[in-house]
Coordinates of C-alpha atoms and ligand atoms in Angstrom, one line a residue:
Chain A
X1 CA -1.7 -73.4 -81.0
X2 CA -4.5 -72.3 -83.4
X3 CA -2.1 -69.6 -84.7
X4 CA 0.4 -72.3 -85.5
X5 CA -2.1 -74.6 -87.1
X6 CA -3.2 -71.7 -89.4
X7 CA 0.4 -71.0 -90.2
X8 CA 1.1 -74.6 -91.1
X9 CA -2.1 -74.8 -93.2
X10 CA -0.9 -71.7 -95.1
X11 CA 2.4 -73.3 -95.7
X12 CA 0.8 -76.4 -97.1
X13 CA -1.6 -74.6 -99.3
X14 CA 0.7 -71.9 -100.7
X15 CA 2.9 -74.3 -102.7
X16 CA 2.0 -76.9 -105.3
X17 CA 3.2 -79.9 -103.3
X18 CA -0.2 -81.0 -101.9
X19 CA -1.9 -80.6 -105.2
X20 CA 0.8 -82.4 -107.1
X21 CA 0.9 -85.3 -104.7
X22 CA -2.9 -85.7 -104.7
X23 CA -3.0 -85.7 -108.5
X24 CA -0.1 -88.2 -108.5
X25 CA -2.0 -90.3 -106.0
X26 CA -5.2 -90.2 -108.1
X27 CA -3.1 -91.3 -111.2
X28 CA -1.6 -94.2 -109.2
X29 CA -4.9 -95.3 -107.8
X30 CA -6.7 -95.2 -111.2
X31 CA -3.8 -97.2 -112.7
X32 CA -3.8 -99.9 -110.0
X33 CA -7.6 -100.2 -109.8
X34 CA -7.7 -100.8 -113.6
X35 CA -4.8 -103.3 -113.4
X36 CA -6.5 -105.4 -110.7
X37 CA -9.9 -105.3 -112.4
X38 CA -8.6 -106.1 -115.8
X39 CA -6.2 -108.8 -114.8
X40 CA -8.7 -110.5 -112.5
X41 CA -9.5 -114.0 -113.6
X42 CA -13.0 -115.3 -114.0
X43 CA -13.5 -118.3 -111.8
X44 CA -17.1 -118.6 -113.2
X45 CA -15.4 -119.6 -116.4
X46 CA -13.9 -122.5 -114.7
X47 CA -10.2 -121.4 -114.3
X48 CA -8.5 -121.3 -110.9
X49 CA -7.5 -117.6 -110.8
X50 CA -6.0 -116.2 -107.6
X51 CA -7.9 -112.9 -108.0
X52 CA -11.5 -113.2 -109.0
X53 CA -14.0 -110.4 -108.7
X54 CA -16.6 -112.9 -107.6
X55 CA -14.6 -113.0 -104.3
X56 CA -15.3 -110.5 -101.5
X57 CA -11.5 -110.4 -100.8
X58 CA -10.7 -109.4 -104.4
X59 CA -13.3 -106.7 -104.4
X60 CA -11.7 -105.4 -101.2
X61 CA -8.3 -105.4 -102.9
X62 CA -9.8 -103.1 -105.6
X63 CA -11.3 -100.7 -103.2
X64 CA -8.2 -101.0 -100.9
X65 CA -5.8 -99.7 -103.5
X66 CA -5.2 -96.4 -101.5
X67 CA -3.9 -98.7 -98.7
X68 CA -1.9 -100.9 -101.0
X69 CA -0.1 -98.2 -103.1
X70 CA -1.9 -94.8 -102.6
X71 CA -0.4 -94.4 -99.1
X72 CA 2.9 -93.5 -100.7
X73 CA 1.5 -90.0 -101.4
X74 CA 0.6 -89.0 -97.8
X75 CA 3.9 -90.6 -96.8
X76 CA 5.7 -88.3 -99.2
X77 CA 3.6 -85.3 -98.1
X78 CA 4.6 -85.9 -94.5
X79 CA 8.3 -86.2 -95.5
X80 CA 8.1 -82.9 -97.5
X81 CA 6.3 -81.0 -94.8
X82 CA 9.4 -81.1 -92.6
X83 CA 12.3 -81.8 -94.9
X84 CA 11.2 -79.0 -97.2
X85 CA 11.7 -76.6 -94.3
X86 CA 15.3 -77.8 -93.9
X87 CA 15.9 -77.9 -97.6
X88 CA 14.7 -74.3 -98.3
X89 CA 16.0 -73.2 -94.9
X90 CA 12.5 -71.9 -93.9
X91 CA 13.1 -73.8 -90.7
X92 CA 15.1 -70.7 -89.5
X93 CA 12.2 -68.2 -89.7
X94 CA 9.8 -70.9 -88.5
X95 CA 11.8 -71.5 -85.3
X96 CA 12.5 -67.8 -84.9
X97 CA 8.8 -67.1 -84.7
X98 CA 8.2 -70.1 -82.6
X99 CA 11.3 -71.0 -80.6
X100 CA 9.3 -73.6 -78.6
X101 CA 10.0 -76.2 -81.3
X102 CA 7.7 -78.9 -79.9
X103 CA 4.8 -76.6 -80.7
X104 CA 5.9 -76.4 -84.3
X105 CA 6.2 -80.1 -84.6
X106 CA 2.8 -80.7 -82.9
X107 CA 1.2 -78.3 -85.3
X108 CA 2.9 -80.0 -88.2
X109 CA 1.8 -83.5 -87.0
X110 CA -1.8 -82.3 -86.7
X111 CA -1.8 -80.6 -90.1
X112 CA -0.1 -83.5 -91.8
X113 CA -2.7 -85.9 -90.3
X114 CA -5.5 -83.6 -91.4
X115 CA -4.1 -83.3 -95.0
X116 CA -3.5 -87.0 -95.1
X117 CA -7.1 -87.6 -94.2
X118 CA -8.2 -85.2 -97.0
X119 CA -6.0 -87.2 -99.4
X120 CA -7.4 -90.4 -98.0
X121 CA -11.0 -89.2 -98.7
X122 CA -10.1 -88.2 -102.3
X123 CA -8.2 -91.4 -103.1
X124 CA -10.8 -93.6 -101.4
X125 CA -13.5 -91.9 -103.4
X126 CA -11.6 -92.4 -106.7
X127 CA -10.8 -96.0 -105.9
X128 CA -14.4 -96.8 -104.8
X129 CA -16.1 -94.9 -107.6
X130 CA -13.9 -96.2 -110.4
X131 CA -13.7 -99.7 -108.9
X132 CA -17.4 -100.1 -108.3
X133 CA -18.2 -98.9 -111.8
X134 CA -15.8 -101.3 -113.4
X135 CA -16.9 -104.2 -111.2
X136 CA -20.5 -103.5 -112.0
X137 CA -19.7 -103.3 -115.7
X138 CA -18.2 -106.7 -115.5
X139 CA -21.4 -108.0 -114.0
X140 CA -20.2 -108.8 -110.4
X141 CA -21.8 -107.6 -107.2
X142 CA -20.1 -104.3 -106.0
X143 CA -20.4 -105.2 -102.3
X144 CA -20.3 -101.6 -101.2
X145 CA -22.5 -102.2 -98.2
X146 CA -21.1 -105.6 -97.1
X147 CA -18.1 -107.8 -96.6
X148 CA -16.2 -105.3 -94.5
X149 CA -16.1 -102.8 -97.3
X150 CA -17.7 -99.8 -95.4
X151 CA -15.2 -100.4 -92.6
X152 CA -12.3 -100.5 -95.0
X153 CA -13.4 -97.2 -96.7
X154 CA -13.5 -95.4 -93.3
X155 CA -10.2 -97.0 -92.2
X156 CA -8.5 -95.8 -95.4
X157 CA -9.5 -92.2 -95.0
X158 CA -8.1 -92.2 -91.4
X159 CA -5.2 -94.5 -92.2
X160 CA -3.7 -92.2 -94.9
X161 CA -3.6 -89.5 -92.2
X162 CA -1.5 -91.9 -90.1
X163 CA 0.8 -92.5 -93.1
X164 CA 1.3 -88.7 -93.4
X165 CA 2.4 -88.5 -89.7
X166 CA 4.7 -91.5 -90.2
X167 CA 6.3 -89.6 -93.1
X168 CA 6.7 -86.5 -91.0
X169 CA 8.7 -88.4 -88.5
X170 CA 10.8 -89.8 -91.2
X171 CA 11.5 -86.4 -92.7
X172 CA 12.4 -85.1 -89.3
X173 CA 14.8 -87.9 -88.7
X174 CA 16.6 -87.7 -92.0
X175 CA 16.3 -84.0 -92.8
X176 CA 17.9 -84.3 -96.2
X177 CA 14.9 -84.3 -98.5
X178 CA 16.2 -86.5 -101.3
X179 CA 17.5 -89.0 -98.8
X180 CA 14.3 -89.0 -96.8
X181 CA 12.2 -89.5 -99.9
X182 CA 14.3 -92.3 -101.3
X183 CA 14.7 -94.1 -98.0
X184 CA 11.1 -93.8 -97.1
X185 CA 9.9 -95.3 -100.4
X186 CA 12.5 -98.0 -100.6
X187 CA 12.0 -99.0 -97.0
X188 CA 8.2 -99.4 -97.1
X189 CA 8.1 -101.1 -100.5
X190 CA 11.3 -103.0 -101.2
X191 CA 13.0 -103.4 -97.8
X192 CA 9.8 -104.3 -96.0
X193 CA 9.0 -106.9 -98.5
X194 CA 12.4 -108.5 -98.4
X195 CA 12.5 -108.3 -94.6
X196 CA 9.1 -110.0 -94.4
X197 CA 10.3 -112.8 -96.6
X198 CA 13.4 -113.2 -94.5
X199 CA 11.4 -113.1 -91.2
X200 CA 9.1 -115.8 -92.5
X201 CA 12.0 -117.9 -93.6
X202 CA 13.4 -117.8 -90.1
X203 CA 9.9 -118.5 -88.7
X204 CA 9.4 -115.0 -87.4
X205 CA 6.3 -114.3 -89.6
X206 CA 4.6 -113.0 -86.5
X207 CA 7.1 -110.1 -86.5
X208 CA 6.6 -109.5 -90.2
X209 CA 3.0 -108.8 -89.6
X210 CA 4.0 -105.8 -87.5
X211 CA 5.7 -104.0 -90.3
X212 CA 3.9 -100.8 -91.4
X213 CA 2.8 -101.8 -95.0
X214 CA 1.7 -105.2 -93.7
X215 CA -0.3 -103.4 -91.0
X216 CA -1.9 -101.3 -93.7
X217 CA -2.7 -104.4 -95.7
X218 CA -4.2 -106.1 -92.7
X219 CA -7.0 -103.5 -92.8
X220 CA -7.7 -104.5 -96.5
X221 CA -7.5 -108.3 -96.1
X222 CA -7.2 -108.4 -99.9
X223 CA -7.1 -112.1 -100.3
X224 CA -8.5 -115.3 -98.7
X225 CA -6.9 -117.4 -101.3
X226 CA -3.2 -116.7 -101.0
X227 CA -1.6 -117.4 -97.6
X228 CA -0.9 -113.8 -96.7
X229 CA 0.2 -113.5 -93.1
X230 CA -1.8 -110.6 -91.8
X231 CA -3.0 -109.3 -88.5
X232 CA -6.8 -108.9 -87.9
X233 CA -7.9 -105.5 -89.3
X234 CA -8.2 -103.8 -85.9
X235 CA -4.8 -104.9 -84.8
X236 CA -3.4 -103.7 -88.2
X237 CA -4.9 -100.3 -87.5
X238 CA -3.4 -100.0 -84.1
X239 CA 0.0 -101.1 -85.3
X240 CA 0.0 -98.6 -88.1
X241 CA -1.0 -95.9 -85.6
X242 CA 1.9 -97.0 -83.4
X243 CA 4.3 -96.7 -86.3
X244 CA 3.0 -93.1 -86.9
X245 CA 3.4 -92.1 -83.3
X246 CA 6.9 -93.7 -82.8
X247 CA 8.2 -92.2 -86.0
X248 CA 6.8 -88.7 -85.2
X249 CA 8.1 -89.0 -81.6
X250 CA 11.6 -90.0 -82.6
X251 CA 11.8 -87.3 -85.4
X252 CA 10.6 -84.6 -83.0
X253 CA 13.0 -85.7 -80.3
X254 CA 15.9 -85.2 -82.7
X255 CA 14.6 -81.9 -84.1
X256 CA 14.1 -80.5 -80.6
X257 CA 17.7 -80.9 -79.8
X258 CA 19.6 -80.4 -83.0
X259 CA 21.3 -77.1 -83.9
X260 CA 19.8 -75.3 -86.8
X261 CA 22.8 -74.0 -88.8
Chain B
X1 CA 15.1 -53.0 -72.0
X2 CA 16.1 -54.2 -75.4
X3 CA 19.8 -54.5 -74.7
X4 CA 21.6 -57.5 -76.2
X5 CA 24.1 -59.1 -73.9
X6 CA 26.4 -61.9 -74.9
X7 CA 28.3 -63.4 -72.0
X8 CA 31.2 -65.9 -72.2
X9 CA 29.6 -67.4 -75.2
X10 CA 31.4 -70.5 -76.4
X11 CA 30.3 -72.9 -79.2
X12 CA 32.3 -75.8 -80.5
X13 CA 31.2 -77.9 -83.5
X14 CA 33.1 -81.1 -82.8
X15 CA 36.8 -80.0 -83.0
X16 CA 35.9 -76.6 -84.5
X17 CA 35.9 -73.8 -82.0
X18 CA 33.6 -71.5 -83.8
X19 CA 33.1 -69.1 -80.8
X20 CA 35.3 -68.9 -77.8
X21 CA 34.4 -67.1 -74.5
X22 CA 32.8 -64.1 -76.4
X23 CA 31.3 -61.3 -74.4
X24 CA 29.9 -58.0 -75.6
X25 CA 26.8 -55.8 -75.4
X26 CA 24.6 -54.0 -77.9
X27 CA 22.8 -50.9 -76.9
X28 CA 19.4 -49.6 -78.1
X29 CA 19.2 -46.5 -80.3
X30 CA 22.3 -47.2 -82.2
X31 CA 23.6 -49.4 -85.0
X32 CA 26.3 -51.9 -84.0
X33 CA 28.4 -53.4 -86.7
X34 CA 29.4 -57.0 -86.0
X35 CA 32.5 -57.6 -88.0
X36 CA 34.9 -60.4 -88.7
X37 CA 36.4 -62.2 -91.6
X38 CA 34.9 -65.3 -93.1
X39 CA 34.6 -68.0 -90.5
X40 CA 35.1 -65.7 -87.6
X41 CA 32.0 -67.0 -85.9
X42 CA 29.5 -64.2 -86.6
X43 CA 26.7 -66.3 -87.8
X44 CA 27.3 -68.9 -85.1
X45 CA 27.1 -66.1 -82.4
X46 CA 23.9 -64.8 -83.9
X47 CA 22.4 -68.3 -84.1
X48 CA 23.2 -68.8 -80.4
X49 CA 21.6 -65.4 -79.6
X50 CA 18.5 -66.5 -81.5
X51 CA 18.1 -69.9 -79.9
X52 CA 18.8 -71.8 -83.1
X53 CA 22.1 -73.2 -81.8
X54 CA 22.7 -74.4 -78.3
X55 CA 25.9 -72.8 -76.9
X56 CA 28.6 -75.1 -75.5
X57 CA 29.0 -72.6 -72.6
X58 CA 27.8 -69.1 -71.8
X59 CA 24.7 -67.5 -73.0
X60 CA 23.2 -64.6 -74.8
X61 CA 20.1 -62.6 -73.7
X62 CA 17.9 -59.9 -75.1
X63 CA 16.5 -57.5 -72.6
X64 CA 17.7 -59.9 -70.0
X65 CA 15.6 -62.8 -71.4
X66 CA 16.8 -65.8 -73.3
X67 CA 15.4 -65.9 -76.9
X68 CA 13.6 -69.2 -76.3
X69 CA 11.9 -67.7 -73.3
X70 CA 10.5 -64.6 -75.1
X71 CA 6.8 -64.5 -74.9
X72 CA 6.3 -62.8 -78.3
X73 CA 9.6 -63.4 -80.2
X74 CA 8.5 -61.9 -83.6
X75 CA 7.2 -58.8 -81.8
X76 CA 10.5 -58.5 -79.8
X77 CA 13.3 -59.4 -82.2
X78 CA 13.4 -59.3 -86.0
X79 CA 16.1 -61.5 -87.4
X80 CA 17.3 -62.3 -90.9
X81 CA 20.1 -64.9 -91.1
X82 CA 20.4 -66.1 -94.7
X83 CA 19.9 -64.2 -97.9
X84 CA 17.4 -66.9 -98.9
X85 CA 15.3 -68.8 -96.5
X86 CA 12.2 -68.9 -98.7
X87 CA 10.4 -71.7 -100.4
X88 CA 10.9 -71.0 -104.1
X89 CA 7.4 -72.0 -105.0
X90 CA 5.8 -69.6 -102.5
X91 CA 5.0 -66.0 -103.2
X92 CA 6.4 -63.2 -101.1
X93 CA 3.0 -62.3 -99.8
X94 CA 2.3 -65.9 -98.8
X95 CA 5.6 -66.2 -97.1
X96 CA 4.8 -63.2 -95.0
X97 CA 1.2 -64.4 -94.3
X98 CA 2.7 -67.6 -93.0
X99 CA 4.7 -65.6 -90.5
X100 CA 1.8 -63.4 -89.6
X101 CA -0.3 -66.4 -88.7
X102 CA 2.5 -68.1 -86.7
X103 CA 3.2 -64.9 -84.8
X104 CA -0.5 -64.1 -84.2
X105 CA -0.2 -60.9 -86.2
X106 CA -3.0 -59.4 -88.3
X107 CA -2.6 -60.1 -92.0
X108 CA -2.4 -56.4 -92.8
X109 CA 1.1 -56.4 -91.3
X110 CA 2.2 -58.3 -94.4
X111 CA 1.0 -55.5 -96.6
X112 CA 2.6 -52.9 -94.4
X113 CA 6.1 -54.4 -94.5
X114 CA 5.8 -55.1 -98.2
X115 CA 5.1 -51.4 -98.7
X116 CA 7.9 -50.4 -96.4
X117 CA 10.5 -52.5 -98.3
X118 CA 9.1 -51.5 -101.7
X119 CA 7.9 -55.1 -102.6
X120 CA 4.2 -54.5 -103.1
X121 CA 4.4 -54.8 -106.9
X122 CA 6.3 -58.1 -106.9
X123 CA 4.6 -59.7 -103.8
X124 CA 2.5 -62.1 -105.8
X125 CA 5.4 -63.6 -107.7
X126 CA 7.0 -66.9 -106.6
X127 CA 10.2 -66.2 -104.7
X128 CA 12.1 -68.7 -106.9
X129 CA 12.2 -66.0 -109.6
X130 CA 13.5 -63.3 -107.4
X131 CA 16.9 -61.6 -107.7
X132 CA 19.3 -61.6 -104.7
X133 CA 18.4 -58.0 -103.9
X134 CA 14.7 -58.8 -103.9
X135 CA 15.3 -61.7 -101.5
X136 CA 17.2 -59.4 -99.2
X137 CA 14.4 -57.0 -99.2
X138 CA 11.9 -59.7 -98.5
X139 CA 14.1 -61.0 -95.7
X140 CA 14.1 -57.5 -94.2
X141 CA 10.4 -57.3 -94.6
X142 CA 10.0 -60.5 -92.7
X143 CA 12.2 -59.2 -89.8
X144 CA 10.0 -56.0 -89.5
X145 CA 6.7 -57.9 -89.5
X146 CA 6.2 -57.8 -85.7
X147 CA 7.6 -54.2 -85.4
X148 CA 10.3 -55.5 -83.0
X149 CA 12.5 -53.3 -80.9
X150 CA 15.6 -55.4 -81.7
X151 CA 16.9 -56.2 -85.2
X152 CA 19.5 -58.8 -85.9
X153 CA 20.7 -58.9 -89.5
X154 CA 23.4 -61.2 -90.9
X155 CA 25.1 -59.7 -93.9
X156 CA 22.0 -57.9 -95.1
X157 CA 24.0 -55.9 -97.7
X158 CA 25.2 -58.9 -99.6
X159 CA 23.9 -58.8 -103.1
X160 CA 22.6 -55.3 -102.9
X161 CA 23.5 -52.8 -105.5
X162 CA 24.9 -49.4 -104.4
X163 CA 21.4 -47.9 -104.5
X164 CA 20.1 -50.8 -102.4
X165 CA 23.0 -50.4 -99.9
X166 CA 22.2 -46.8 -99.6
X167 CA 18.5 -47.6 -99.0
X168 CA 19.4 -50.1 -96.4
X169 CA 21.6 -47.7 -94.6
X170 CA 18.9 -45.0 -94.5
X171 CA 16.4 -47.6 -93.2
X172 CA 18.7 -48.9 -90.5
X173 CA 19.6 -45.3 -89.4
X174 CA 15.9 -44.5 -89.3
X175 CA 15.1 -47.6 -87.2
X176 CA 18.0 -47.0 -84.8
X177 CA 18.3 -43.3 -84.4
X178 CA 14.7 -42.2 -84.8
X179 CA 12.8 -45.1 -83.6
X180 CA 15.3 -46.1 -80.9
X181 CA 15.6 -49.7 -81.9
X182 CA 18.6 -51.9 -81.2
X183 CA 20.3 -52.8 -84.4
X184 CA 23.0 -55.5 -84.8
X185 CA 24.3 -55.9 -88.3
X186 CA 27.0 -58.3 -89.3
X187 CA 29.4 -57.9 -92.1
X188 CA 32.8 -59.1 -93.2
X189 CA 33.5 -55.7 -94.8
X190 CA 34.5 -52.9 -92.6
X191 CA 34.1 -50.4 -95.4
X192 CA 30.4 -51.4 -95.6
X193 CA 29.9 -50.5 -91.9
X194 CA 32.2 -47.5 -91.8
X195 CA 29.4 -45.0 -92.6
X196 CA 26.6 -47.0 -91.0
X197 CA 27.7 -48.3 -87.7
X198 CA 27.8 -46.2 -84.5
X199 CA 29.7 -48.9 -82.7
X200 CA 31.6 -52.0 -83.8
X201 CA 32.2 -55.4 -82.3
X202 CA 35.0 -57.1 -84.1
X203 CA 35.8 -60.8 -83.8
X204 CA 38.3 -63.1 -85.3
X205 CA 38.8 -66.8 -84.8
X206 CA 35.8 -66.8 -82.4
X207 CA 37.2 -64.3 -80.0
X208 CA 36.6 -60.6 -79.4
X209 CA 39.3 -58.3 -80.8
X210 CA 37.6 -54.9 -80.5
X211 CA 34.5 -53.4 -79.0
X212 CA 33.7 -49.7 -79.2
X213 CA 33.5 -46.8 -81.6
X214 CA 35.3 -46.7 -84.9
X215 CA 37.3 -43.7 -83.6
X216 CA 38.7 -45.8 -80.7
X217 CA 39.6 -48.3 -83.3
X218 CA 41.7 -45.8 -85.3
X219 CA 43.3 -44.4 -82.1
X220 CA 44.3 -47.7 -80.8
X221 CA 45.6 -49.0 -84.0
X222 CA 48.9 -47.2 -84.4
X223 CA 47.4 -44.9 -87.0
X224 CA 49.1 -41.4 -87.0
X225 CA 48.4 -37.9 -88.1
X226 CA 51.1 -36.1 -90.1
X227 CA 51.2 -32.3 -90.0
X228 CA 53.5 -30.1 -92.0
X229 CA 54.2 -26.7 -90.5
X230 CA 56.8 -24.0 -90.7
X231 CA 56.8 -23.9 -86.8
X232 CA 57.2 -27.5 -85.6
X233 CA 58.3 -26.5 -82.1
X234 CA 55.2 -24.4 -81.5
X235 CA 53.0 -27.1 -82.8
X236 CA 54.6 -29.7 -80.5
X237 CA 54.0 -27.4 -77.6
X238 CA 50.4 -26.8 -78.7
X239 CA 49.9 -30.6 -78.9
X240 CA 51.4 -31.1 -75.5
X241 CA 49.0 -28.5 -74.2
X242 CA 46.1 -30.6 -75.6
X243 CA 47.5 -33.8 -74.1
X244 CA 48.9 -35.2 -77.3
X245 CA 52.4 -36.3 -77.9
X246 CA 54.0 -35.7 -81.3
X247 CA 57.5 -36.0 -82.6
X248 CA 59.4 -34.7 -85.6
X249 CA 60.0 -37.0 -88.5
X250 CA 61.2 -36.2 -92.0
X251 CA 60.6 -32.5 -91.6
X252 CA 57.0 -32.8 -90.3
X253 CA 55.3 -33.6 -87.1
X254 CA 53.8 -37.0 -86.5
X255 CA 51.1 -37.6 -83.9
X256 CA 50.2 -41.1 -83.0
X257 CA 46.7 -42.1 -81.7
X258 CA 45.0 -38.8 -82.7
X259 CA 42.6 -37.8 -85.3
X260 CA 43.3 -34.9 -87.8
X261 CA 40.4 -33.0 -86.2
X262 CA 42.2 -33.0 -82.8
X263 CA 45.5 -31.9 -84.2
X264 CA 43.9 -29.3 -86.4
X265 CA 42.0 -27.9 -83.4
X266 CA 45.2 -27.7 -81.2
X267 CA 47.0 -25.9 -84.0
X268 CA 44.2 -23.5 -84.5
X269 CA 43.8 -22.7 -80.8
X270 CA 47.5 -21.7 -80.6
X271 CA 47.5 -19.9 -84.0
X272 CA 50.0 -22.3 -85.5
X273 CA 50.2 -22.2 -89.3
X274 CA 49.6 -25.6 -91.0
X275 CA 50.5 -26.5 -94.5
X276 CA 49.3 -30.0 -94.5
X277 CA 47.3 -32.2 -92.2
X278 CA 46.7 -35.9 -93.1
X279 CA 45.7 -39.1 -91.5
X280 CA 48.1 -42.0 -92.2
X281 CA 47.6 -45.6 -91.8
X282 CA 44.0 -45.0 -91.0
X283 CA 42.8 -47.0 -93.9
X284 CA 40.2 -48.8 -91.8
X285 CA 40.3 -51.9 -93.9
X286 CA 44.0 -52.2 -93.1
X287 CA 43.3 -51.7 -89.4
X288 CA 40.7 -54.3 -89.7
X289 CA 43.0 -56.8 -91.4
X290 CA 45.7 -56.1 -88.8
X291 CA 43.3 -56.7 -85.9
X292 CA 41.8 -59.8 -87.4
X293 CA 45.1 -61.3 -88.4
X294 CA 44.1 -61.4 -92.0
X295 CA 46.7 -58.9 -93.3
X296 CA 50.0 -59.8 -94.9
X297 CA 53.1 -58.8 -92.9
X298 CA 53.9 -56.3 -95.6
X299 CA 50.7 -54.4 -95.0
X300 CA 51.3 -54.6 -91.2
X301 CA 54.7 -52.9 -91.2
X302 CA 53.3 -50.2 -93.5
X303 CA 50.4 -49.5 -91.1
X304 CA 52.2 -49.9 -87.8
X305 CA 54.2 -47.0 -86.3
X306 CA 57.9 -47.1 -86.1
X307 CA 58.4 -48.7 -82.7
Ligands
ATP1 N1 27.2 -76.7 -88.4 C1 28.5 -76.6 -88.3 N2 29.3 -77.6 -88.2 C2 30.6 -77.6 -88.1 N3 31.3 -76.4 -88.2 C3 30.6 -75.3 -88.3 C4 29.1 -75.3 -88.4 N4 28.7 -74.0 -88.5 C5 29.8 -73.2 -88.5 N5 30.9 -74.0 -88.4 C6 32.3 -73.5 -88.3 O1 32.4 -72.5 -87.4 C7 33.2 -71.4 -87.8 C8 32.5 -70.1 -87.7 O2 31.5 -70.1 -88.7 P1 30.5 -68.9 -88.9 O3 29.5 -69.3 -90.0 O4 29.9 -68.5 -87.6 O5 31.4 -67.7 -89.4 P2 31.0 -66.3 -90.0 O6 31.8 -65.3 -89.2 O7 29.6 -66.2 -90.1 O8 31.6 -66.4 -91.5 P3 31.1 -65.7 -92.9 O9 31.6 -64.3 -92.9 O10 31.8 -66.6 -93.9 O11 29.6 -65.9 -92.9 C9 33.7 -71.8 -89.1 O12 35.0 -72.4 -89.0 C10 32.7 -72.8 -89.6 O13 33.3 -73.7 -90.5
MG2 MG1 28.2 -65.9 -91.7

């Protein structure tokens, strides 16, 4: 297995994909942190803003940007790790060298998780560093050691690894790279949002809390003003992990059986 | 030890019967050409052999073992299936290093096969910028990385220039004849294999149409040798002596199912004067077309002997 892990790490580090997605993720995180900080209202000034940096929840929303939007990058990385092999047909030499396919998939899942955590560390550092600097500059407490912020920072580093595994399963299920990318993004952003609205409308909000992006958000608890229907943080973490495992398992199951032509 | 055996291999893709009850064997120490027109089922057969495709029925084994049960696949079988199965953004060296790691081989094997295939100078360029010939060389380098005893190559000559084809031919001969490896090479061109393969396996429509040497192919195909001689009666007697049957036609002697060498030898042994000795209808490409059902009827009557 250590041979295979080395091989998968070499695959990941010998193209520009990981670097490109990490840079893209940094850009995304910087943008959203600035948007939240600069659009936040000032409740001290007497208005009734939904987001105010004097709130612990709003501060968590700033630091939690990797969980709110940054997770798309490890998700895409996971998709690319497997669908890239089908797209460029490198899956043929891969399975020729290791005909026991489950070992390849296990190695990919471990490496995807590891690389996702690395991305998580980078994006969390960027969000926290930039966020804290901006919040402090505006004269609010940065809350880095309180209000569930330390827990959130750790959960984000790990959680982005789970998102990468989720993406891996997705890529294995769909194989076609373009389709997998589009479907993955649309599903976790647009479709999940619409589905959640629908579920609440039919009084199934309990189910809506179990969707993957909602589970991610549960770990941030970004608001105690708006009535967001979220699980407790620990349950959100477990549900997200569940999604990662289910997705990777289904994708692997299909990949183990399918012909490579 | 490293014999390839395909037994009753059948693969259906939905309604498409890509391979049907195909059986043949490939021996070590020789080059076996695996021939058939487009869509004959060559690639499908090779993919079944290599565990990439699950056969509907039957099986293929290498040295008596199924590919997926091989303990060290890369060290046992080297296979190249597509002209390009490389990530365009990865360099040739990195591509080989990925394989080295997965196969548990030392990294220096990458350098060695790069040198063997003449790729050292371009090894650090991204494969996306490679020409077809360079990709073929890199594919070959990848197959040799574990120094396997069995080589399986799907259309390795496609995209190679004449110098490249010649180089490939020398390399395959060296690997089979001097190093004793089992070499199975597919092609849809018989002419490409004519001077390379020791044996051929020809399939069409997913079924076996010929397995054996190229000489057998010629002999069994209705090809004839035409000899002009001032002493036809003596030549016929000489041929009969050597176990061949000729007949007179248009003032010359026609011998079906023989090679010019056999007829020439019979004539020489009996001191029969020959003015002309020629193989007819032995254009292998025609024979191939006839066997695989790809020829036009016009070509068939031209090749076939008068019944
Ligand atoms: N994945 C697949 N799904 C459906 N049909 C397939 C698949 N792969 C191959 N076939 C069909 O099986 C038949 C044999 O194809 P195969 O690729 O094995 O032929 P080939 O001898 O390699 O041809 P070529 O010389 O063109 O490479 C063809 O009719 C092809 O369309
Ligand atoms: Mg083919």
